[in-house]
Coordinates of C-alpha atoms and ligand atoms in Angstrom, one line a residue:
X1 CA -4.9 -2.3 10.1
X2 CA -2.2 -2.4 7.5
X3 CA 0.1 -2.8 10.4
X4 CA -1.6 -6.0 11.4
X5 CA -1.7 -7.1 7.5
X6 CA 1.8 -6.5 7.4
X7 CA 2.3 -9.1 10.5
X8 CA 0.9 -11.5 8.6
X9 CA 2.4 -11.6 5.7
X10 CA 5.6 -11.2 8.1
X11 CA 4.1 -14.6 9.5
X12 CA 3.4 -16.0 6.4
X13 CA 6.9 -15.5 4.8
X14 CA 8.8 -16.3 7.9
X15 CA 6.9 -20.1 8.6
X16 CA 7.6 -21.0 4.8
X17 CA 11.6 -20.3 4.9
X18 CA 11.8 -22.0 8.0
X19 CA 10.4 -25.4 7.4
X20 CA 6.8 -24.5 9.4
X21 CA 4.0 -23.6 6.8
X22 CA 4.1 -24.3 2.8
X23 CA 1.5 -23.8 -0.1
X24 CA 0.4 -27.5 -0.6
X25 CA 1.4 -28.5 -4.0
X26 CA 3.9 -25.4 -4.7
X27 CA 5.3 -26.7 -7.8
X28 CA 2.3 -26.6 -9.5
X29 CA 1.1 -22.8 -8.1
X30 CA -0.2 -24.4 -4.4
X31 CA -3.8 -25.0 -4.3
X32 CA -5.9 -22.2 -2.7
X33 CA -6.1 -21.9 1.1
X34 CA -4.0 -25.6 1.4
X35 CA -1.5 -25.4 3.0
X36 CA 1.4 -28.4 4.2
X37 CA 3.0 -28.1 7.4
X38 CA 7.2 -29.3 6.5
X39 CA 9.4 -30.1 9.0
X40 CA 8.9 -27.8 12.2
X41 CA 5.5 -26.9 11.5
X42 CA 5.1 -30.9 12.0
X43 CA 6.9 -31.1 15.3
X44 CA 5.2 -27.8 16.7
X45 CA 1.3 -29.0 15.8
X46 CA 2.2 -32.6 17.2
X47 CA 3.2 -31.1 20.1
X48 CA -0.4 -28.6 20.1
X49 CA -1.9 -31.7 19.6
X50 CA -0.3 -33.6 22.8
X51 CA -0.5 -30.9 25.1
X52 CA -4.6 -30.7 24.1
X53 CA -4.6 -34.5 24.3
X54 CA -2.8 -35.0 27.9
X55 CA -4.8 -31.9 29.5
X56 CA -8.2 -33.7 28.0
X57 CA -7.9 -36.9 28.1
X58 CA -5.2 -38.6 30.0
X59 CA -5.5 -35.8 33.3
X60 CA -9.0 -36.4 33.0
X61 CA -10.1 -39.5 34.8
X62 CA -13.7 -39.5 32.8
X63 CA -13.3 -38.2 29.9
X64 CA -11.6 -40.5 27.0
X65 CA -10.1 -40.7 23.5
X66 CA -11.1 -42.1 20.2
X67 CA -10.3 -42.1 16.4
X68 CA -13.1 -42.6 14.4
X69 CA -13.3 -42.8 10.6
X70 CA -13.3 -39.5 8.4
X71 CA -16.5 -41.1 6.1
X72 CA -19.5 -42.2 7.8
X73 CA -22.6 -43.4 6.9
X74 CA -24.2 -40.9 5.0
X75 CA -27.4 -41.1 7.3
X76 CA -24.9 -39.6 9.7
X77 CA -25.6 -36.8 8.2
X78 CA -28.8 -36.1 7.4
X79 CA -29.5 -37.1 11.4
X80 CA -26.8 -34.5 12.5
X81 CA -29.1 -31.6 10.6
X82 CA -25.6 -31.3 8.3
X83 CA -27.6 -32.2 4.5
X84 CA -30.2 -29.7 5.6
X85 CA -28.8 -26.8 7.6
X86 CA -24.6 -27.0 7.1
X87 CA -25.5 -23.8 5.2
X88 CA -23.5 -20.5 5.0
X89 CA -25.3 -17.1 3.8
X90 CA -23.8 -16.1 1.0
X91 CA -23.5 -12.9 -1.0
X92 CA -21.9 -11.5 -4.1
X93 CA -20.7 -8.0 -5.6
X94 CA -21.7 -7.5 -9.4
X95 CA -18.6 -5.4 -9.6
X96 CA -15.5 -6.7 -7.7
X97 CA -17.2 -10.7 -8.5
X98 CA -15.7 -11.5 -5.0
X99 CA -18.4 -13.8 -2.7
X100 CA -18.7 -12.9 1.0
X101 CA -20.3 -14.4 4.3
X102 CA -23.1 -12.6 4.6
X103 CA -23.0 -13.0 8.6
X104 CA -19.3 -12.3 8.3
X105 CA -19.8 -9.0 6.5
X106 CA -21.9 -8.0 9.5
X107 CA -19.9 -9.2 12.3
X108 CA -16.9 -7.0 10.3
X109 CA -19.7 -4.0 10.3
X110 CA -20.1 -4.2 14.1
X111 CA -16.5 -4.8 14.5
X112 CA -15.2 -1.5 12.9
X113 CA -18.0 0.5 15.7
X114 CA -16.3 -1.7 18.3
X115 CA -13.1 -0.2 17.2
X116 CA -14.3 3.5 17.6
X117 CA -15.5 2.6 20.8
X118 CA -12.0 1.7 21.8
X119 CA -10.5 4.9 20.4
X120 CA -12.9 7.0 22.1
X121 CA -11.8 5.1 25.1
X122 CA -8.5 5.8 24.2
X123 CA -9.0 9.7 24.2
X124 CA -10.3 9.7 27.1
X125 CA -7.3 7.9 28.9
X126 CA -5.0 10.5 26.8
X127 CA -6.9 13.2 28.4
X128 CA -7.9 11.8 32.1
X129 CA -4.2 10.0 32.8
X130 CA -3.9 7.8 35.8
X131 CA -7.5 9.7 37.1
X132 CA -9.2 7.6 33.9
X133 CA -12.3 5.9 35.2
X134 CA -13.1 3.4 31.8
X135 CA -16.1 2.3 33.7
X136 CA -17.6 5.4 34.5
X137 CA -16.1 6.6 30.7
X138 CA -18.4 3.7 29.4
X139 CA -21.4 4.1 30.9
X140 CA -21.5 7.9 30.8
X141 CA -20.1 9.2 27.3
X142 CA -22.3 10.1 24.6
X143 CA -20.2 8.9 21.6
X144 CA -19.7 5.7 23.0
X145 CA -23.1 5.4 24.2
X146 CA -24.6 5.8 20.6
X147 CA -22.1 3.2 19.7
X148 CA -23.2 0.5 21.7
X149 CA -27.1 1.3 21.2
X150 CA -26.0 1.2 17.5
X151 CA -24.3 -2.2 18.1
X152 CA -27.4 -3.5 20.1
X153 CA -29.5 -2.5 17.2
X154 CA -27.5 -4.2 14.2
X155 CA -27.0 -7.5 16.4
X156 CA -30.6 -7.6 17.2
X157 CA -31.9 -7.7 13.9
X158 CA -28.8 -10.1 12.8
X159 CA -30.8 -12.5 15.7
X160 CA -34.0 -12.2 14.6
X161 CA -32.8 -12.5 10.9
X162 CA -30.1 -14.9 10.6
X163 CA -31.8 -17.1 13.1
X164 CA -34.6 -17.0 11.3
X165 CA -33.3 -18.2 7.8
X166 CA -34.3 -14.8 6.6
X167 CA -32.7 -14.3 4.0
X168 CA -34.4 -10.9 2.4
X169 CA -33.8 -9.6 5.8
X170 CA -30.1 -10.0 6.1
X171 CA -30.0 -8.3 2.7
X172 CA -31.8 -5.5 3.7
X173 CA -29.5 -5.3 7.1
X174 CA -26.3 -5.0 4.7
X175 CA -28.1 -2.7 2.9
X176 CA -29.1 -0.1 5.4
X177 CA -26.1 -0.1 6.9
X178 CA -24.3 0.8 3.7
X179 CA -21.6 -1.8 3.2
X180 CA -19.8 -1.6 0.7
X181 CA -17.3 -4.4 -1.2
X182 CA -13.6 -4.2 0.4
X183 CA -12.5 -4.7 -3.2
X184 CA -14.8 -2.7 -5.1
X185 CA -16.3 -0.4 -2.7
X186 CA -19.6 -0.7 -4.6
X187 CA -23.0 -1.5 -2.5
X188 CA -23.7 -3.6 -5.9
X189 CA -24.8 -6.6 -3.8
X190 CA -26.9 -9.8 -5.2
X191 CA -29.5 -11.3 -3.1
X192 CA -27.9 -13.2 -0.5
X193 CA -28.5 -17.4 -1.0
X194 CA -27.5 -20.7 1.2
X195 CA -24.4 -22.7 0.3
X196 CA -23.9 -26.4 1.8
X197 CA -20.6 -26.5 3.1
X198 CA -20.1 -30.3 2.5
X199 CA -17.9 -32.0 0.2
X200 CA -19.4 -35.1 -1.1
X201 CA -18.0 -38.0 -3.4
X202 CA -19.0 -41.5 -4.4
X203 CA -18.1 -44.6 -2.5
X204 CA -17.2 -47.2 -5.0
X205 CA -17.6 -47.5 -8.3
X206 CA -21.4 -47.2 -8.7
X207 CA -23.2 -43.5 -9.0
X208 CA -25.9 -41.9 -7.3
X209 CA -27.5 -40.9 -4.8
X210 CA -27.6 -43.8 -2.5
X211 CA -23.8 -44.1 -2.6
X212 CA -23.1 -40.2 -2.1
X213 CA -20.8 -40.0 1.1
X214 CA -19.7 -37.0 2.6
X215 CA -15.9 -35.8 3.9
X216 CA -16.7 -35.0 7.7
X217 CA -17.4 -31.4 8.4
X218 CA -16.9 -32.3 12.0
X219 CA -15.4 -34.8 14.2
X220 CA -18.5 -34.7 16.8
X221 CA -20.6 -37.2 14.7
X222 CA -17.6 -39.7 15.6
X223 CA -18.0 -39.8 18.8
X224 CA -21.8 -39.1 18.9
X225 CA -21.9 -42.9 16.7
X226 CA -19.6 -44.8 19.2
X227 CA -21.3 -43.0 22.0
X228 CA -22.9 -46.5 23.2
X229 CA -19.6 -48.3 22.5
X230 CA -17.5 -46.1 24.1
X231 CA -19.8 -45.7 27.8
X232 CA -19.8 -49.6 27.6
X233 CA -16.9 -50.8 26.8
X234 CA -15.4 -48.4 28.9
X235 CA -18.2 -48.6 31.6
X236 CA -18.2 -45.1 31.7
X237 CA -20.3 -43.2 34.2
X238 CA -22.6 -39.5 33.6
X239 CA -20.7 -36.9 33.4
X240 CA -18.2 -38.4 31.3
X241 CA -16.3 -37.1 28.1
X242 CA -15.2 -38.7 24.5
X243 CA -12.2 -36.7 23.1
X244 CA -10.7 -36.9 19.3
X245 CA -8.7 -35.3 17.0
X246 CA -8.8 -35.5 13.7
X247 CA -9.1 -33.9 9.7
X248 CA -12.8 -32.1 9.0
X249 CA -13.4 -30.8 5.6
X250 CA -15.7 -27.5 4.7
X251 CA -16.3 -26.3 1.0
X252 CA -15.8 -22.7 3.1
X253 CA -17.1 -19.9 0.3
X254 CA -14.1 -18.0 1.7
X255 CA -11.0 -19.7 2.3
X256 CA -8.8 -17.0 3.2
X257 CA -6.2 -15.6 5.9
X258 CA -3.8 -18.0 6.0
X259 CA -4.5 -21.4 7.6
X260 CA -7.2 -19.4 9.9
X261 CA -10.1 -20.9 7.3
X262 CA -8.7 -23.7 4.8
X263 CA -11.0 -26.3 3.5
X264 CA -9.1 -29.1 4.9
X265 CA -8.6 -28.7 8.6
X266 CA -8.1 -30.3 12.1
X267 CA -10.5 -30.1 15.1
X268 CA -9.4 -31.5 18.3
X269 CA -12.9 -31.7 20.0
X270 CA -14.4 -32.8 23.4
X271 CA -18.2 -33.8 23.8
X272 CA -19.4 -34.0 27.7
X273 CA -22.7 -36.1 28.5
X274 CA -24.7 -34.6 31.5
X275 CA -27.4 -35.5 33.3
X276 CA -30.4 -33.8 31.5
X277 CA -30.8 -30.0 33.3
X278 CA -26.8 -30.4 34.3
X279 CA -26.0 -28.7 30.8
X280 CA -25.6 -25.4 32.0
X281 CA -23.3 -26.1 35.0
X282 CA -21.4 -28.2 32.8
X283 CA -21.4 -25.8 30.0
X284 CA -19.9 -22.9 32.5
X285 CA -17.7 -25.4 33.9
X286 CA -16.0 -25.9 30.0
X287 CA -15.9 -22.3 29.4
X288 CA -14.0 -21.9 32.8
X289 CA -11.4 -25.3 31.8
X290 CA -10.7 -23.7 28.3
X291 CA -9.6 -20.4 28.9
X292 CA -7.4 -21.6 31.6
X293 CA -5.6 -24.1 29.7
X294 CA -5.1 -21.2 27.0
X295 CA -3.9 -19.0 29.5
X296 CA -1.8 -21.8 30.9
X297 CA 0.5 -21.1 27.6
X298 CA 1.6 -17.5 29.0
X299 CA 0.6 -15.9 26.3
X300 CA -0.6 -12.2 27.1
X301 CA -4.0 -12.8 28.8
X302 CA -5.5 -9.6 26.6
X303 CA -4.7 -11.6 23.4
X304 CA -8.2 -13.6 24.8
X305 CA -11.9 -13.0 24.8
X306 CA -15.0 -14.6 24.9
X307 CA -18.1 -14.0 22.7
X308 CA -21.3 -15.2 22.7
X309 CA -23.1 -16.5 19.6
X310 CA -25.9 -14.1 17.5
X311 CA -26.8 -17.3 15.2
X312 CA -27.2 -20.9 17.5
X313 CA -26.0 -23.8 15.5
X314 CA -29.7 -25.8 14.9
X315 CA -28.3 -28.2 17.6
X316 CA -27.4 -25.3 20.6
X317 CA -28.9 -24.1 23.5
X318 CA -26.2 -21.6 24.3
X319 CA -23.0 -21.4 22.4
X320 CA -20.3 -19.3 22.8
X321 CA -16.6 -18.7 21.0
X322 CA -13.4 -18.2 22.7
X323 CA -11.1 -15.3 20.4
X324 CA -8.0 -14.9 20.1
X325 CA -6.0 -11.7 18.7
X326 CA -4.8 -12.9 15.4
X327 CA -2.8 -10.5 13.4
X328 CA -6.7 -9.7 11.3
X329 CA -7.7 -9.4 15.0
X330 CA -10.2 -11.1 17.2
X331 CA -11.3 -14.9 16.1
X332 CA -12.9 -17.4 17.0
X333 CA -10.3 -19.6 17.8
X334 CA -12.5 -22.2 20.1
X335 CA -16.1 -22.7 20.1
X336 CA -18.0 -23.9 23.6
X337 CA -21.5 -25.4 22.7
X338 CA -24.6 -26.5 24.6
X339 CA -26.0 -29.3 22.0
X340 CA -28.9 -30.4 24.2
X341 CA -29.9 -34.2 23.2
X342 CA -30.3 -33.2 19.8
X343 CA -27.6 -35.1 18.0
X344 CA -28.0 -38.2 20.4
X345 CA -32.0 -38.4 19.5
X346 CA -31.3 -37.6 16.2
X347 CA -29.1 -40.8 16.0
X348 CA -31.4 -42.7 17.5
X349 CA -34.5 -41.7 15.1
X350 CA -32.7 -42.4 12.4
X351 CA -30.8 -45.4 13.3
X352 CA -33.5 -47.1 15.0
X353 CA -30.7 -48.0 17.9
X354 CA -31.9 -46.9 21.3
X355 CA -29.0 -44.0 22.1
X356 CA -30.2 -43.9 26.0
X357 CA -28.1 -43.8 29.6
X358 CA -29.8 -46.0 32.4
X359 CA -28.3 -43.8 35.9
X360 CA -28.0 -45.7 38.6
X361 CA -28.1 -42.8 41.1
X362 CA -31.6 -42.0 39.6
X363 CA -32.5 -45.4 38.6
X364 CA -33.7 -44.4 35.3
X365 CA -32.7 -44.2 31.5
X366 CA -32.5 -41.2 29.6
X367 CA -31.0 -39.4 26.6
X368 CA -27.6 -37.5 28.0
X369 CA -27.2 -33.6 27.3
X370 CA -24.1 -32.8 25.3
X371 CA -21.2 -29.9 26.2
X372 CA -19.2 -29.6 23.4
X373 CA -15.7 -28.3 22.9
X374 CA -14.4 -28.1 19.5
X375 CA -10.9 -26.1 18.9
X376 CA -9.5 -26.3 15.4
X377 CA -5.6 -27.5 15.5
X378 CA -4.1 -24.6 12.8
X379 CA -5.7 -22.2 14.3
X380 CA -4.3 -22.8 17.4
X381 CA -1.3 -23.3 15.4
X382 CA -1.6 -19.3 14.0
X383 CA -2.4 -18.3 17.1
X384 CA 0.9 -19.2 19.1
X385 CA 3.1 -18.8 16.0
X386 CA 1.5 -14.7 15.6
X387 CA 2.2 -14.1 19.2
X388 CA 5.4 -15.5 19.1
X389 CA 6.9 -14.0 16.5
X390 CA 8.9 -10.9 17.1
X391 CA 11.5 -8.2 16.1
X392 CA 14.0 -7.6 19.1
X393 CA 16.1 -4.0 18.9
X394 CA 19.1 -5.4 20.9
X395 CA 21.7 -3.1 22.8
X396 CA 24.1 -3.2 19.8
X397 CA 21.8 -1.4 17.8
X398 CA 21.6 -4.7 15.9
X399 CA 17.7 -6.7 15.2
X400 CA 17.7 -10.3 16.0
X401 CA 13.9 -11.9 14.8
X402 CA 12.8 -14.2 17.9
X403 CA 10.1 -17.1 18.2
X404 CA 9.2 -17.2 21.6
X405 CA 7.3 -20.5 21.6
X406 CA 6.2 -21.9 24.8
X407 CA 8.8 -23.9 25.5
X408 CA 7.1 -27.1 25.8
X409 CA 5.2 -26.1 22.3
X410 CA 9.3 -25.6 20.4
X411 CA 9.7 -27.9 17.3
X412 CA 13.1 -28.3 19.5
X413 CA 14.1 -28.2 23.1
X414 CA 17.8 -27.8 22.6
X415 CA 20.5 -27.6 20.4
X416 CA 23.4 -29.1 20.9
X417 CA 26.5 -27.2 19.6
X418 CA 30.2 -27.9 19.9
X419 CA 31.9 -24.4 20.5
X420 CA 34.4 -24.9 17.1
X421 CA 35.2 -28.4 14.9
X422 CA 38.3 -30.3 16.0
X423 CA 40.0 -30.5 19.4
X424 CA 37.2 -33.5 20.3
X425 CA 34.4 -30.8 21.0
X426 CA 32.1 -32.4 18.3
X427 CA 32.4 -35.8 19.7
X428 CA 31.7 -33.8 23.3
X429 CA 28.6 -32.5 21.9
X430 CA 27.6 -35.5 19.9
X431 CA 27.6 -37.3 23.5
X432 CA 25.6 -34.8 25.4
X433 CA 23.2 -35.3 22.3
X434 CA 22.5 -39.0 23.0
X435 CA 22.3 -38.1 26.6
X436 CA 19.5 -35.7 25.3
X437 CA 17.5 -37.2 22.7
X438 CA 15.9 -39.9 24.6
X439 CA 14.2 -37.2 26.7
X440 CA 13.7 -34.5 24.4
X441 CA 13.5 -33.3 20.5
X442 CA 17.1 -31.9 19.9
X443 CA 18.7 -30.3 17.0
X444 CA 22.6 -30.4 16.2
X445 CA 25.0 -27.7 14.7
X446 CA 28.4 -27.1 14.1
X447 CA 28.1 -24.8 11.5
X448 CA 28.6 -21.0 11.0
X449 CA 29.9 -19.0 14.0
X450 CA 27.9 -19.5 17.4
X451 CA 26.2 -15.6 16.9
X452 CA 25.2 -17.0 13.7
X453 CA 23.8 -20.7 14.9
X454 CA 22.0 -18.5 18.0
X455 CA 20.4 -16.4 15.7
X456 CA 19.2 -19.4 13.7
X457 CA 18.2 -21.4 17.0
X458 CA 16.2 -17.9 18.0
X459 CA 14.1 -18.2 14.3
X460 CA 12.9 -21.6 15.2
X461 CA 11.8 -21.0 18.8
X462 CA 14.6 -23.3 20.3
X463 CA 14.4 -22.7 23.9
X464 CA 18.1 -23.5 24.9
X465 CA 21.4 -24.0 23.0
X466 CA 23.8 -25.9 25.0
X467 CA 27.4 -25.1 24.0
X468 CA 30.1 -27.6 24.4
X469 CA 33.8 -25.7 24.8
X470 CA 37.7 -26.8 26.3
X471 CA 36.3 -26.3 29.9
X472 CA 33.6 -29.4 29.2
X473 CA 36.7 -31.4 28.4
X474 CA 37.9 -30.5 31.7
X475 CA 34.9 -30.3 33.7
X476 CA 31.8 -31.9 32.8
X477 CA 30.2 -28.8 32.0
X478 CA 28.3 -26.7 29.4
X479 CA 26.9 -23.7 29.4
X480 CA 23.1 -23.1 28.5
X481 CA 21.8 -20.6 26.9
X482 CA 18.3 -19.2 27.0
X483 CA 16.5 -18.0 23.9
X484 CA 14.4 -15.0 25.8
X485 CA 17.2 -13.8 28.0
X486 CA 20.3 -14.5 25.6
X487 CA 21.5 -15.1 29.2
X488 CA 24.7 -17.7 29.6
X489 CA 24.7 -20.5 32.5
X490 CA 27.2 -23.3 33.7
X491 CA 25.9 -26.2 34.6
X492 CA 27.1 -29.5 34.7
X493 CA 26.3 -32.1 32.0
X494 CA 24.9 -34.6 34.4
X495 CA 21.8 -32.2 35.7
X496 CA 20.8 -31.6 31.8
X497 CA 18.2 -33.5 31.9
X498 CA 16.4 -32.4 35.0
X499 CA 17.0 -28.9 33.9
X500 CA 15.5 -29.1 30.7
X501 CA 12.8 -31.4 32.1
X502 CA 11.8 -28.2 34.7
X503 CA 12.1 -25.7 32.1
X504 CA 10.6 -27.3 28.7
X505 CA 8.3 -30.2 29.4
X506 CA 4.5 -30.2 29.5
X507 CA 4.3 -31.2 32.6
X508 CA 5.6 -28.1 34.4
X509 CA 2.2 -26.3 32.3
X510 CA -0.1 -28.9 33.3
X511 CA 0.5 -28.6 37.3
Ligands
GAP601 N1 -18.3 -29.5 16.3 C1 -18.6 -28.2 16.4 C2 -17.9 -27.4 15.4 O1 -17.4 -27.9 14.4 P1 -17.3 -24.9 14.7 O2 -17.4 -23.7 15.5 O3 -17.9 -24.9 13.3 O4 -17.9 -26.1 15.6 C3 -15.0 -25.6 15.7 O5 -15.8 -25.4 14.5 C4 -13.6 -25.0 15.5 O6 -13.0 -25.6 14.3 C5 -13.5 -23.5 15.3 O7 -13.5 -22.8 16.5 C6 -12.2 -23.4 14.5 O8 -11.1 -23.3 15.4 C7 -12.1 -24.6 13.7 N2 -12.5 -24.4 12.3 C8 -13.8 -24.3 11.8 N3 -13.8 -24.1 10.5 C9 -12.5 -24.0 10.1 C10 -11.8 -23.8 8.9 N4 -12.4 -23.6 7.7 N5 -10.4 -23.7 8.9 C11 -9.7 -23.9 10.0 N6 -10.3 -24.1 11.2 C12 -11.7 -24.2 11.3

């Protein structure tokens, strides 16, 4: 654990000195859990945000984009369920004064006899070797068998509780199972209440309730509003998708952990209309999709898992999260939800507009099922900077510190670098530059000596550094050099651009 705290703060420190992540408004102490993303951090997210946008919307020939406003009507809202139900359980200790999740001190509870699990697994592979059966292990030891009965047990009454609203019930379930305050370590627990997560404000100059508008606490209700607009204009046909991406808001109770949970967020999010009893297919279709375009990355396939809800959202039929390994361990990184027709006829009641689909394979009208994919842009952003990120022992018994980026995700593609200043090698590289630049984001430098602009390159997650030297006076040529490898190539100036295309652009992902 402290290993995996010390990653990110290792994370933390390394994306402020180089131009990825700073604490918004520094000079005045930051702001807490805001966050501004400076130079690379820009470049890197833009390019999260394309990759998302050309897999979703432009390689898909029925699903489309939009960019709807952050305030809406504030009906919006109260049709959506959000003025009624956007409610987190929260909790206090009388000692440490630190507020909690209520749901999240649970899911940490079951979490911790996940992890004994795991090293009970773990003895048993020290012991069995290659003869390990993990299966058999599983199904067959008593330890871990308790475990999982206990697990069963805990997320059963979380179900019936949480679900439920009860909220005596979910402070009985803390209490019995003894948790205690991380800071504090006192079970001195108030009785757990509901918090609205909205921000609201005043539109205008004139107070009140009528003009109370809320910040978006998601970008669905954007597309659920233009849903006739969008499937007319567009004469779209069922199935068909509406993709956005955009800023949501959340008064979160616990803003912690980075830019994992921040009150001022991006969600790049898909909602699929199906044919009513089509949701399921659809919604194991969009679990299949998603994992594949995270796996697409290369990132280490264990670093994923998926997990199904214990609490629906009031609009689900079946919702689950895709996690990813963050350096506090497994998230929800990407949520998959079944909304039924509830946010469509919820429009419609309270808009008085008819929010209905006439088929023309079934000659008839109806209200179209929703499938639901909602990622949030940062933490996708945490996610491939943590698994990037690493400490190299090299040969030399030196360290070099290494951003292995998906190439196609670097702030930069290439940097250009003449070899040493004067003898014409900085016009050279200047050239090869313009050559480059149309085609990809390139970075220049020419100072320090080429271990020392490698290294820097390597901190950033530039894939290749092309050096310029006397031989490309002579010949036309460069030599590339590959971050992961620290591999040298020749190749000739010409045939950059194709290389680098092969090797660094989206494209090559997407196929
Ligand atoms: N429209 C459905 C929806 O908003 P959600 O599970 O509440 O579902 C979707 O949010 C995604 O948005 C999450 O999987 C997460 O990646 C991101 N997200 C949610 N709250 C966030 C926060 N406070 N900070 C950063 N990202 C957040």
């Amino acid at each position: 654990m402290q290993q995996k705290e010390d990653n990110l703060k290792s994370i933390i420190s390394h994306a402020k000195e180089y131009g990825f992540v700073f604490p918004s408004s520094e000079i005045y102490d930051g702001l807490a859990a805001t966050y501004d993303y400076g130079q690379l951090g820009a470049e890197l997210k833009n390019n999260i945000k394309s990759y998302w946008w050309k897999s979703m919307v432009q390689m898909n020939e029925n699903i489309v984009g939009l960019d709807s406003a952050i305030f809406m009507h504030p009906s919006t809202w109260k049709a959506s369920g959000h003025v009624d139900a956007f409610n987190d359980p929260l909790i206090d200790n009388k000692d440490s004064k630190k507020r909690y999740r209520a749901d999240v001190l649970l899911e940490d509870a079951v979490e911790k006899i996940r992890k004994k699990i795991d090293k009970e697994v773990a003895k048993g592979f020290k012991r069995f070797g290659d003869d390990f059966n993990e299966e058999e292990f599983r199904k067959t030891n008593p330890n871990v068998l308790r475990n999982v009965t206990k697990i069963n047990d805990i997320e059963d009454r979380m179900r019936a509780t949480l679900g439920a609203n009860d909220l005596e019930g979910v402070y009985d379930l803390i209490i019995d199972l003894g948790i205690v305050c991380p800071i504090s370590g006192t079970k001195n627990w108030t009785e757990v209440r509901q918090f609205n997560l909205m921000f609201s404000t005043e539109l205008g100059s004139v107070a009140g309730d009528a003009s109370t508008i809320y910040l978006r606490p998601e970008t669905a209700q954007g597309i659920f509003v233009n849903f006739l607009n969008v499937q007319k204009t567009g004469r779209m046909k069922i199935p068909f998708g509406i993709a956005q991406i955009g800023k949501a808001f959340r008064n979160e109770i616990v803003a912690r952990q980075f830019i994992f949970r921040m009150r001022e967020f991006e969600q790049m999010e898909m909602q699929f209309f199906v044919r009513p009893g089509e949701e399921m297919k659809w919604y194991d279709y969009w679990k299949d999709q998603r994992i594949k375009w995270h796996k697409s990355l290369g990132i280490s396939e264990d670093s994923y898992r998926f997990h199904d809800h214990i609490k629906l959202a009031h609009y689900a039929n079946a919702a689950c999260d895709i996690e990813f390994d963050f350096p506090m361990g497994f998230k929800e990184l990407e949520g998959i939800h079944s909304r039924t027709d509830f946010d469509l006829k919820q429009h419609e009641a309270l808009s008085g507009k008819k929010l209905q689909y006439f088929d023309p394979e079934l000659g008839e009208s109806y209200t179209p099922y929703v499938v639901e994919t909602s990622i949030g842009v940062d933490r996708m952003f945490l996610a491939i900077l943590s698994s990037s990120l690493k400490e190299e022992q090299l040969e030399n018994d030196t360290t070099r510190v290494v951003l292995a980026l998906p190439p196609a995700l670097a702030p930069y593609k290439v940097a250009v670098m003449p070899l040493k200043k004067g003898d014409g090698l900085q016009e050279k590289a200047r050239e090869i530059l313009t050559q480059l630049k149309y085609d990809f984001n390139c970075a220049y430098d020419e100072k320090d000596s080429p271990g020392k602009r490698y290294r820097r390159q390597d901190a950033i997650g530039t894939p290749y550094c092309v050096m310029v030297d006397h031989q490309t006076l002579e010949d036309n040529t460069v030599t590339i050099r590959d971050r992961d490898t620290m591999e040298q190539e020749r190749v000739a100036i010409a045939d950059l651009n194709g290389v680098f295309e092969e090797r660094c652009s989206m494209k090559t992902l997407l196929k």
